[in-house]
Coordinates of C-alpha atoms in Angstrom, one line a residue:
Chain W
M4 CA -13.5 0.1 -10.8
K5 CA -15.2 -3.3 -10.9
R6 CA -14.8 -3.6 -7.2
L7 CA -16.4 -0.2 -6.7
T8 CA -19.3 -1.1 -8.9
N9 CA -19.7 -4.3 -6.9
S10 CA -19.9 -2.4 -3.7
V11 CA -22.3 0.2 -5.0
C12 CA -24.6 -2.4 -6.5
F13 CA -24.6 -4.4 -3.3
F14 CA -25.7 -1.5 -1.1
A15 CA -28.2 -0.3 -3.7
L16 CA -29.8 -3.7 -3.8
L17 CA -29.9 -3.9 0.0
I18 CA -31.7 -0.6 0.3
L19 CA -34.0 -1.5 -2.6
A20 CA -35.0 -4.7 -0.8
W21 CA -35.6 -2.8 2.4
A22 CA -37.7 -0.2 0.5
I23 CA -39.8 -2.9 -1.1
L24 CA -40.4 -4.9 2.0
T25 CA -41.4 -1.8 4.0
G26 CA -43.9 -0.7 1.4
D27 CA -42.1 2.3 -0.1
F28 CA -43.3 1.3 -3.5
A29 CA -46.9 0.6 -2.5
F30 CA -48.0 3.5 -4.7
L31 CA -46.8 1.6 -7.7
G32 CA -49.1 -1.2 -6.8
M33 CA -46.4 -3.2 -4.9
P34 CA -47.3 -4.8 -1.6
E35 CA -47.8 -2.8 1.6
S36 CA -45.2 -3.0 4.4
L37 CA -44.8 -6.3 6.1
W38 CA -44.2 -4.6 9.4
S39 CA -45.5 -1.7 11.4
P40 CA -43.3 1.4 11.1
Y41 CA -42.6 1.0 14.8
V42 CA -40.8 -2.2 14.0
L43 CA -39.1 -1.4 10.8
P44 CA -39.7 2.0 9.1
P45 CA -39.2 2.4 5.4
P46 CA -36.0 4.1 4.1
S47 CA -38.0 7.1 2.9
T48 CA -39.1 8.1 6.4
V49 CA -35.5 7.6 7.7
A50 CA -34.2 9.8 4.8
Q51 CA -36.9 12.4 5.5
Y52 CA -35.9 12.5 9.2
L53 CA -32.2 12.9 8.4
W54 CA -33.0 15.6 5.8
D55 CA -35.3 17.6 8.0
N56 CA -33.1 17.5 11.0
T57 CA -30.0 18.3 9.1
A58 CA -31.8 21.3 7.5
N59 CA -33.0 22.6 10.8
G60 CA -29.6 22.2 12.3
K61 CA -30.4 19.8 15.1
I62 CA -28.2 16.9 13.8
P63 CA -25.2 19.1 12.9
L64 CA -25.4 20.7 16.4
S65 CA -25.6 17.4 18.2
M66 CA -22.8 16.0 16.1
L67 CA -20.6 18.9 17.0
I68 CA -21.3 18.2 20.7
T69 CA -20.6 14.5 20.3
L70 CA -17.5 15.0 18.3
R71 CA -16.1 17.5 20.8
R72 CA -16.6 15.0 23.6
L73 CA -15.0 12.3 21.5
L74 CA -12.0 14.4 20.4
I75 CA -11.2 15.7 23.9
G76 CA -11.6 12.3 25.6
Y77 CA -9.6 10.6 22.9
L78 CA -6.8 13.2 23.0
I79 CA -6.6 12.9 26.8
G80 CA -6.4 9.1 26.4
L81 CA -3.6 9.4 23.9
I82 CA -1.7 12.0 25.9
L83 CA -1.8 9.7 28.9
G84 CA -1.6 6.4 27.1
V85 CA 1.5 6.9 24.9
P86 CA 3.9 8.0 27.6
L87 CA 2.6 5.5 30.1
G88 CA 3.0 2.8 27.5
M89 CA 6.6 4.0 26.9
L90 CA 7.2 3.8 30.7
A91 CA 5.7 0.3 30.9
A92 CA 7.9 -0.8 28.1
R93 CA 11.0 0.7 29.7
F94 CA 10.6 -0.1 33.4
R95 CA 9.7 -3.6 34.6
C96 CA 8.1 -2.3 37.8
V97 CA 5.7 -0.1 35.7
N98 CA 5.0 -3.1 33.5
D99 CA 4.2 -5.3 36.5
T100 CA 1.8 -2.7 38.1
L101 CA 0.3 -0.4 35.5
G102 CA 0.8 -2.8 32.7
M103 CA -1.2 -5.5 34.5
L104 CA -3.9 -3.0 35.4
A105 CA -4.2 -2.0 31.8
L106 CA -4.4 -5.6 30.7
G107 CA -7.3 -6.1 33.2
L108 CA -9.2 -3.0 32.4
Q109 CA -8.8 -3.4 28.7
A110 CA -11.0 -6.5 29.0
L111 CA -13.7 -4.4 30.6
P112 CA -16.1 -2.7 28.2
S113 CA -15.9 0.9 29.1
V114 CA -19.7 1.3 29.3
C115 CA -19.3 -0.6 32.6
W116 CA -17.8 2.6 34.0
V117 CA -21.0 4.6 33.4
P118 CA -22.8 3.9 36.7
L119 CA -19.6 4.9 38.7
A120 CA -18.9 7.8 36.4
C121 CA -22.5 9.2 37.1
I122 CA -21.9 8.8 40.9
W123 CA -18.5 10.4 40.8
F124 CA -19.1 13.2 38.4
G125 CA -22.9 13.6 38.2
Q126 CA -24.7 13.9 34.9
T127 CA -22.0 16.1 33.5
E128 CA -19.6 16.3 30.6
A129 CA -16.9 15.0 32.9
A130 CA -18.8 11.7 33.3
L131 CA -18.9 11.2 29.5
L132 CA -15.3 12.2 29.1
F133 CA -14.2 9.8 31.8
V134 CA -16.0 6.9 30.0
V135 CA -14.3 7.8 26.7
I136 CA -10.9 8.1 28.3
M137 CA -11.4 4.6 29.9
G138 CA -12.2 3.3 26.5
T139 CA -9.1 4.8 24.8
L140 CA -6.4 4.8 27.4
W141 CA -5.7 1.1 28.0
S142 CA -5.6 -0.1 24.4
V143 CA -3.3 2.8 23.5
L144 CA -1.1 2.1 26.5
L145 CA -0.8 -1.6 25.7
S146 CA -0.1 -1.2 22.0
T147 CA 2.5 1.5 22.6
Q148 CA 4.2 -0.8 25.1
N149 CA 4.0 -3.8 22.8
G150 CA 5.4 -1.7 19.9
M151 CA 8.3 -0.4 21.9
K152 CA 9.1 -3.9 23.1
N153 CA 9.2 -5.2 19.5
V154 CA 11.8 -2.6 18.3
P155 CA 14.9 -4.6 17.3
P156 CA 17.7 -3.6 19.8
I157 CA 20.1 -3.1 16.9
Y158 CA 18.4 0.2 16.0
A159 CA 19.2 1.7 19.4
R160 CA 22.8 0.3 19.2
A161 CA 23.2 1.9 15.8
A162 CA 21.9 5.2 17.1
R163 CA 24.2 5.1 20.1
T164 CA 27.2 4.7 17.9
M165 CA 26.1 7.7 15.8
G166 CA 26.0 9.9 18.9
S167 CA 22.4 9.6 20.2
G168 CA 21.8 9.9 23.9
P169 CA 19.0 8.1 25.7
L170 CA 16.4 10.8 25.1
H171 CA 17.3 11.3 21.5
T172 CA 17.2 7.6 20.9
L173 CA 13.8 7.3 22.6
I174 CA 12.3 10.2 20.5
F175 CA 14.0 9.7 17.2
V176 CA 14.5 5.9 17.1
T177 CA 12.4 3.8 19.4
L178 CA 9.2 5.9 19.0
P179 CA 9.3 6.0 15.1
A180 CA 10.4 2.3 15.0
S181 CA 7.3 1.4 17.0
A182 CA 5.0 3.6 14.9
P183 CA 3.2 0.7 13.1
F184 CA 2.1 -0.6 16.5
V185 CA 1.3 2.8 18.0
V186 CA -0.9 3.7 15.0
S187 CA -2.8 0.5 15.1
G188 CA -3.3 1.1 18.9
M189 CA -4.5 4.6 18.2
K190 CA -7.0 3.2 15.7
Q191 CA -8.3 0.6 18.1
G192 CA -8.4 3.3 20.8
W193 CA -10.5 5.5 18.5
A194 CA -12.9 2.6 17.8
F195 CA -13.2 2.0 21.6
A196 CA -13.7 5.7 22.3
W197 CA -16.4 6.0 19.7
R198 CA -18.3 2.9 21.0
S199 CA -18.0 3.9 24.6
L200 CA -19.2 7.4 24.0
M201 CA -22.3 6.1 22.1
A202 CA -23.1 3.8 24.9
A203 CA -22.6 6.5 27.5
E204 CA -24.7 9.0 25.6
I205 CA -27.6 6.5 25.2
Y206 CA -27.3 5.7 28.9
V207 CA -26.8 9.1 30.4
S208 CA -28.7 12.3 29.6
V209 CA -26.5 15.3 30.1
V210 CA -28.1 18.7 30.2
S211 CA -24.9 20.5 29.0
G212 CA -25.4 19.2 25.5
F213 CA -27.7 16.9 23.5
G214 CA -25.4 14.4 21.7
I215 CA -26.1 12.1 18.9
G216 CA -26.5 9.1 21.1
Q217 CA -29.1 10.9 23.1
Y218 CA -31.2 11.3 19.9
L219 CA -31.1 7.6 19.6
H220 CA -32.2 7.2 23.2
Y221 CA -35.1 9.6 22.7
G222 CA -36.0 7.9 19.5
R223 CA -36.5 4.7 21.5
E224 CA -38.5 6.5 24.2
L225 CA -40.8 8.1 21.6
Q226 CA -41.0 4.9 19.5
R227 CA -39.6 6.8 16.5
M228 CA -37.7 3.9 15.0
Y229 CA -37.0 6.1 11.9
Q230 CA -35.0 8.3 14.3
V231 CA -33.2 5.4 15.8
I232 CA -32.2 4.0 12.4
G233 CA -31.3 7.5 11.1
V234 CA -29.0 8.0 14.1
M235 CA -27.5 4.6 13.6
F236 CA -26.6 5.7 10.0
I237 CA -24.9 8.8 11.4
I238 CA -22.9 6.7 13.9
I239 CA -21.7 4.4 11.1
A240 CA -20.8 7.4 8.8
V241 CA -18.8 9.1 11.5
G242 CA -16.9 5.9 12.2
L243 CA -16.1 5.3 8.6
L244 CA -15.1 8.9 7.9
A245 CA -12.8 9.0 10.8
D246 CA -11.1 5.8 9.6
K247 CA -10.8 7.2 6.1
I248 CA -9.7 10.7 7.0
L249 CA -7.6 10.1 10.1
F250 CA -6.1 6.6 9.9
S251 CA -6.0 5.5 6.3
P252 CA -3.5 8.1 5.2
A253 CA -1.2 7.3 8.2
E254 CA -1.5 3.6 7.5
A255 CA -0.9 4.0 3.8
W256 CA 2.3 6.0 4.6
L257 CA 3.5 3.4 7.0
H258 CA 2.9 0.6 4.5
R259 CA 4.7 2.4 1.8
R260 CA 7.7 3.2 4.0
W261 CA 8.0 -0.1 5.7
G262 CA 7.0 -2.1 2.7
T263 CA 4.5 -4.1 4.7
G264 CA 1.0 -5.1 4.2
K265 CA -1.8 -4.9 1.8
E266 CA -1.9 -5.0 -2.0
Chain I
M14 CA 29.3 27.5 2.2
Q15 CA 31.1 25.7 -0.7
E16 CA 34.4 26.2 1.1
K17 CA 33.2 24.7 4.4
L18 CA 31.8 21.7 2.4
H19 CA 35.2 21.2 0.8
E20 CA 36.8 21.4 4.2
E21 CA 34.4 18.8 5.6
I22 CA 34.8 16.4 2.7
N23 CA 38.5 16.9 2.2
A24 CA 39.3 16.2 5.8
F25 CA 40.8 12.7 6.3
P26 CA 40.8 12.1 10.0
T27 CA 42.3 8.9 11.1
A28 CA 43.5 7.4 14.4
K29 CA 45.6 4.7 15.9
L30 CA 44.2 2.2 18.4
S31 CA 45.8 0.3 21.1
I32 CA 44.2 -2.5 23.0
E33 CA 46.0 -3.2 26.3
H34 CA 45.4 -6.5 28.2
V35 CA 41.6 -6.5 27.6
C36 CA 39.6 -9.2 29.4
K37 CA 35.9 -9.7 29.1
D38 CA 33.6 -12.3 30.7
F39 CA 30.0 -13.1 29.9
T40 CA 27.6 -15.0 32.0
T41 CA 25.6 -17.5 30.1
S42 CA 23.1 -20.1 31.3
S43 CA 26.0 -22.7 31.4
G44 CA 28.2 -20.5 33.5
P45 CA 30.7 -17.7 32.8
V46 CA 32.4 -17.6 29.5
R47 CA 35.7 -15.8 28.9
A48 CA 35.1 -13.9 25.6
L49 CA 38.4 -12.1 25.7
D50 CA 41.5 -13.2 27.6
D51 CA 44.3 -10.7 27.9
V52 CA 44.1 -9.4 24.4
S53 CA 46.6 -6.8 23.3
L54 CA 46.8 -5.3 19.9
N55 CA 48.1 -2.1 18.1
I56 CA 46.5 -0.8 15.0
N57 CA 48.2 2.0 13.0
E58 CA 46.6 5.1 11.5
G59 CA 44.9 4.3 8.2
E60 CA 45.4 0.6 8.6
F61 CA 42.9 -1.9 7.3
V62 CA 42.8 -4.8 9.8
C63 CA 40.6 -7.9 9.6
F64 CA 39.7 -9.9 12.6
V65 CA 39.1 -13.6 11.7
G66 CA 38.0 -16.5 13.8
P67 CA 35.2 -19.0 14.5
S68 CA 32.1 -17.8 16.4
G69 CA 32.7 -17.3 20.1
C70 CA 36.3 -16.2 19.6
G71 CA 35.5 -12.7 20.9
K72 CA 36.2 -10.8 17.7
S73 CA 32.8 -9.1 17.7
T74 CA 33.2 -8.4 21.5
L75 CA 36.5 -6.6 20.9
L76 CA 34.9 -4.6 18.1
N77 CA 32.0 -3.6 20.5
I78 CA 34.6 -2.6 23.1
I79 CA 36.3 -0.4 20.6
A80 CA 33.0 1.0 19.5
G81 CA 32.3 1.8 23.2
L82 CA 29.1 -0.3 23.3
E83 CA 30.7 -2.6 25.8
K84 CA 33.2 -2.1 28.6
P85 CA 36.1 -4.4 29.2
D86 CA 36.3 -6.1 32.6
S87 CA 40.0 -5.2 32.8
G88 CA 42.5 -3.6 30.6
M89 CA 41.6 -0.8 28.2
A90 CA 41.2 0.3 24.7
L91 CA 42.8 3.6 23.7
I92 CA 42.2 5.8 20.7
D93 CA 45.2 8.1 20.0
G94 CA 46.2 7.5 23.6
T95 CA 42.8 8.4 25.1
P96 CA 40.8 5.6 26.8
I97 CA 37.5 4.8 25.2
T98 CA 34.6 5.2 27.7
G99 CA 31.6 5.1 25.4
P100 CA 30.5 5.5 21.8
G101 CA 31.8 8.5 19.9
R102 CA 31.6 10.2 16.6
D103 CA 35.3 9.3 15.9
R104 CA 34.3 5.7 15.6
M105 CA 31.3 4.6 13.4
V106 CA 30.0 1.0 13.2
M107 CA 28.5 -0.8 10.3
F108 CA 26.5 -3.7 11.6
Q109 CA 26.0 -7.2 10.2
E110 CA 22.3 -7.1 9.8
H111 CA 21.1 -4.1 8.0
A112 CA 20.6 -1.8 10.9
L113 CA 19.1 0.9 8.6
F114 CA 16.0 2.7 9.9
P115 CA 13.0 1.7 7.9
W116 CA 11.0 4.8 8.9
L117 CA 13.5 7.0 7.1
D118 CA 14.4 7.0 3.4
V119 CA 17.9 6.5 2.1
I120 CA 19.1 10.1 2.5
G121 CA 17.3 10.3 5.9
N122 CA 19.4 7.4 7.1
V123 CA 22.6 8.9 5.9
M124 CA 21.6 12.2 7.6
F125 CA 20.9 10.6 10.9
G126 CA 24.4 10.6 12.2
L127 CA 25.3 13.9 10.4
K128 CA 22.4 15.7 12.1
Q129 CA 24.2 15.2 15.4
K130 CA 27.5 16.6 14.1
P131 CA 27.8 20.2 15.2
N132 CA 29.1 23.2 13.2
L133 CA 27.3 22.3 10.0
T134 CA 24.1 23.8 8.6
D135 CA 21.3 21.5 7.4
K136 CA 22.1 22.4 3.8
E137 CA 25.7 21.5 4.2
R138 CA 24.7 18.2 5.9
L139 CA 22.5 17.4 2.9
E140 CA 25.4 18.1 0.5
V141 CA 27.7 15.9 2.6
A142 CA 25.1 13.1 2.6
K143 CA 24.8 13.3 -1.1
Y144 CA 28.5 13.1 -1.6
Y145 CA 28.7 9.9 0.4
L146 CA 25.8 8.4 -1.4
F147 CA 27.6 9.2 -4.6
L148 CA 30.8 7.6 -3.2
V149 CA 28.9 4.3 -2.6
K150 CA 27.1 4.7 -6.0
M151 CA 23.7 5.0 -4.4
D152 CA 23.0 8.7 -5.3
R153 CA 20.2 7.7 -7.7
F154 CA 18.3 6.1 -4.8
A155 CA 18.4 9.0 -2.3
H156 CA 14.7 9.0 -1.8
S157 CA 14.0 5.3 -2.0
N158 CA 12.5 3.5 0.9
I159 CA 14.8 1.0 2.6
H160 CA 12.6 -2.0 1.8
E161 CA 12.8 -1.3 -1.9
L162 CA 16.6 -1.9 -1.9
S163 CA 18.4 -5.2 -2.4
G164 CA 20.7 -6.5 0.4
G165 CA 23.8 -5.2 -1.3
M166 CA 22.3 -1.8 -1.9
R167 CA 21.3 -1.7 1.8
Q168 CA 24.8 -2.4 2.9
R169 CA 26.0 0.4 0.6
V170 CA 23.7 2.8 2.3
A171 CA 24.8 1.5 5.7
L172 CA 28.4 2.2 4.6
A173 CA 27.5 5.7 3.5
R174 CA 25.7 6.3 6.8
S175 CA 28.8 5.3 8.8
L176 CA 31.1 7.2 6.6
A177 CA 29.1 10.4 6.6
P178 CA 30.1 11.8 10.0
N179 CA 33.7 11.4 8.8
P180 CA 34.9 9.2 11.7
K181 CA 38.5 8.4 12.3
I182 CA 37.8 4.7 12.6
L183 CA 35.3 2.6 10.7
L184 CA 34.2 -0.6 12.5
M185 CA 32.6 -3.3 10.3
D186 CA 30.9 -6.2 12.0
E187 CA 30.5 -9.0 9.4
P188 CA 28.8 -6.5 7.1
F189 CA 28.6 -8.8 4.0
S190 CA 27.7 -12.1 5.7
A191 CA 24.1 -12.1 4.6
L192 CA 24.8 -11.2 0.9
D193 CA 25.1 -13.5 -2.1
A194 CA 28.6 -14.2 -3.6
M195 CA 28.2 -12.0 -6.6
T196 CA 27.1 -9.0 -4.6
R197 CA 29.9 -9.6 -2.1
E198 CA 32.6 -9.6 -4.8
R199 CA 31.4 -6.3 -6.1
L200 CA 31.4 -4.8 -2.6
Y201 CA 35.0 -6.1 -2.0
G202 CA 36.1 -3.8 -4.8
D203 CA 34.0 -0.9 -3.6
I204 CA 35.2 -1.1 0.0
Q205 CA 38.8 -1.1 -1.1
D206 CA 38.1 1.9 -3.3
V207 CA 36.4 3.7 -0.3
W208 CA 39.4 2.9 1.9
E209 CA 41.8 4.3 -0.6
K210 CA 39.7 7.5 -1.1
R211 CA 38.8 8.1 2.5
R212 CA 42.0 6.8 4.2
K213 CA 40.3 5.6 7.3
T214 CA 41.5 3.1 9.9
I215 CA 39.2 0.2 9.3
I216 CA 38.6 -2.8 11.5
F217 CA 36.7 -5.5 9.7
V218 CA 35.3 -8.5 11.5
T219 CA 34.5 -11.7 9.5
H220 CA 34.6 -15.5 9.8
N221 CA 35.5 -15.7 6.1
V222 CA 39.3 -16.0 5.7
R223 CA 39.3 -15.3 2.0
E224 CA 37.4 -12.1 2.6
A225 CA 39.9 -11.0 5.3
V226 CA 42.9 -11.7 3.0
C227 CA 41.1 -9.8 0.2
L228 CA 40.5 -6.7 2.2
G229 CA 43.0 -6.3 5.0
N230 CA 46.6 -5.1 5.3
R231 CA 46.8 -7.4 8.2
V232 CA 44.7 -10.4 9.3
V233 CA 44.4 -11.1 13.0
L234 CA 43.5 -14.6 13.9
F235 CA 41.4 -15.3 17.0
S236 CA 40.6 -18.6 18.6
P237 CA 37.8 -19.3 21.1
H238 CA 37.4 -20.6 24.7
P239 CA 38.9 -18.3 25.8
G240 CA 39.0 -15.7 23.1
R241 CA 42.6 -14.9 22.3
I242 CA 44.7 -13.6 19.4
R243 CA 46.7 -16.5 18.1
E244 CA 48.6 -15.2 15.1
Q245 CA 48.8 -12.2 12.8
F246 CA 49.4 -12.3 9.1
P247 CA 50.5 -9.2 7.1
V248 CA 49.0 -9.1 3.7
S249 CA 51.1 -7.2 1.1
L250 CA 49.3 -8.3 -2.1
P251 CA 48.9 -5.5 -4.6
R252 CA 45.5 -3.7 -4.7
P253 CA 42.9 -3.7 -5.9
R254 CA 42.7 -7.3 -5.0
N255 CA 40.4 -9.9 -6.6
I256 CA 39.1 -12.6 -4.3
N257 CA 39.8 -15.2 -7.0
N258 CA 43.5 -14.4 -7.3
H259 CA 45.9 -17.3 -6.9
D260 CA 48.3 -15.7 -4.4
L261 CA 45.4 -14.6 -2.3
A262 CA 44.0 -18.2 -2.3
D263 CA 47.4 -19.5 -1.2
L264 CA 47.6 -17.2 1.7
S265 CA 44.1 -17.9 2.8
Q266 CA 44.9 -21.6 2.6
E267 CA 47.8 -21.0 5.0
I268 CA 45.7 -19.0 7.4
T269 CA 42.9 -21.5 7.3
S270 CA 45.1 -24.4 8.2
A271 CA 46.5 -22.3 11.1
L272 CA 43.0 -21.7 12.2
K273 CA 42.1 -25.3 12.0
G274 CA 45.2 -26.2 14.1
Y275 CA 44.0 -23.9 16.9
T276 CA 40.4 -25.0 16.9
A277 CA 41.4 -28.8 16.6
A278 CA 43.7 -28.4 19.6
E279 CA 40.9 -26.7 21.4
S280 CA 38.3 -29.5 20.9
D281 CA 40.7 -32.3 21.9

């Protein structure tokens, strides 16, 4: 409880300081804003922007479009990454080829793919999906491979003596045994996917749908910094929510079962 | 259903084993090592045999060959006259480290092998699993996570897991080596109890002579470089045996000095 109070107080003070410095309390006789609203808008205009555009449905619609891109791209990345990671763990030749490729491309921020994606796919959904997949795939692949390689061989031996064939062992022993690694890879993949999609949406305008990142881009074009900051808040909120809803329960379960980790 | 369950639990399958002229080499960084050199051995139905010897004497290799996890270079291992070609449900292994699956709870681990046994419904499997947990006194912990158990409790669960598919032969590879003395003593009593109740052929690998004498009907002594059977000692002490018993200590003394003789001759 004390820790929660600490967090809440901290953020309240942060916003309060922001409000004071940007003149939100000028009507109470406090000083006017230190900066022009084009540099740093007060929290009230940001809140106003978020409220109005949520009420008129623009933000919910763009979030729907963005999340759809994110989910589809992420799922494709997972569906490709997990089996490829398993292959790379199992076969040396896959490790030496695809594994090396993954290692190299993982070091490349996936926004670097945007120029090529635009040439290859045009300004379409496919271009955005491609960038998201490039963000997800490699880290999922590598952590799946790493997880499978770290499974103690005794598990597979024990399973064999109990009658498991190779496929049964793979699905019911090696895969669950590497779950802690796979889940942390999925989490990292999600973070990369989210970052790369935002970068791509800011970078590329796609007529098929106006995503949240594009609002940020037009906020900049129109010098509406309250819009830019509002969208930044939304991006943070989505990232946090995904973490809490998707990954925290899975991680908590893993920690409980394995007896690892925190607190 | 009740009847089928009875049938499953009251079946006491057992088998005899014969090892015929088994040889096995391993290649190590310092050249080939002969782990087993022309080893022959017969084990009767329902017998409790202990393999004893220093590390590198091939006792675990022989166990793995019987389990079907490794193949001999020459010679063969037969179960009831049939050559062993791979792992099978008639032989279950209990490993030295706890090889329990941390992603499953206690009952899930015991169910793992059972799930692959045909002709049982899931409900029956669950009942069978509960019976074996009860047998090893772990029924209160059916839904515990593995990491919450002590070393001794884990090995009890491992025992239940290997007993549950009702194998003919139980292979135990230094199962108590990582446990403290008190826990081990309690398990000596329990394993003798299980052997009497389930009447299985048990092969128990250990480097602890006392442990072997406490548990086995017969102690088979191995010596290393190359791995060979040197001598066999029948143990006819009354059961249940206590590891601190005088006669037991005397016999272990005798076996230990024999063992020392072989290893000393070896190092000269």
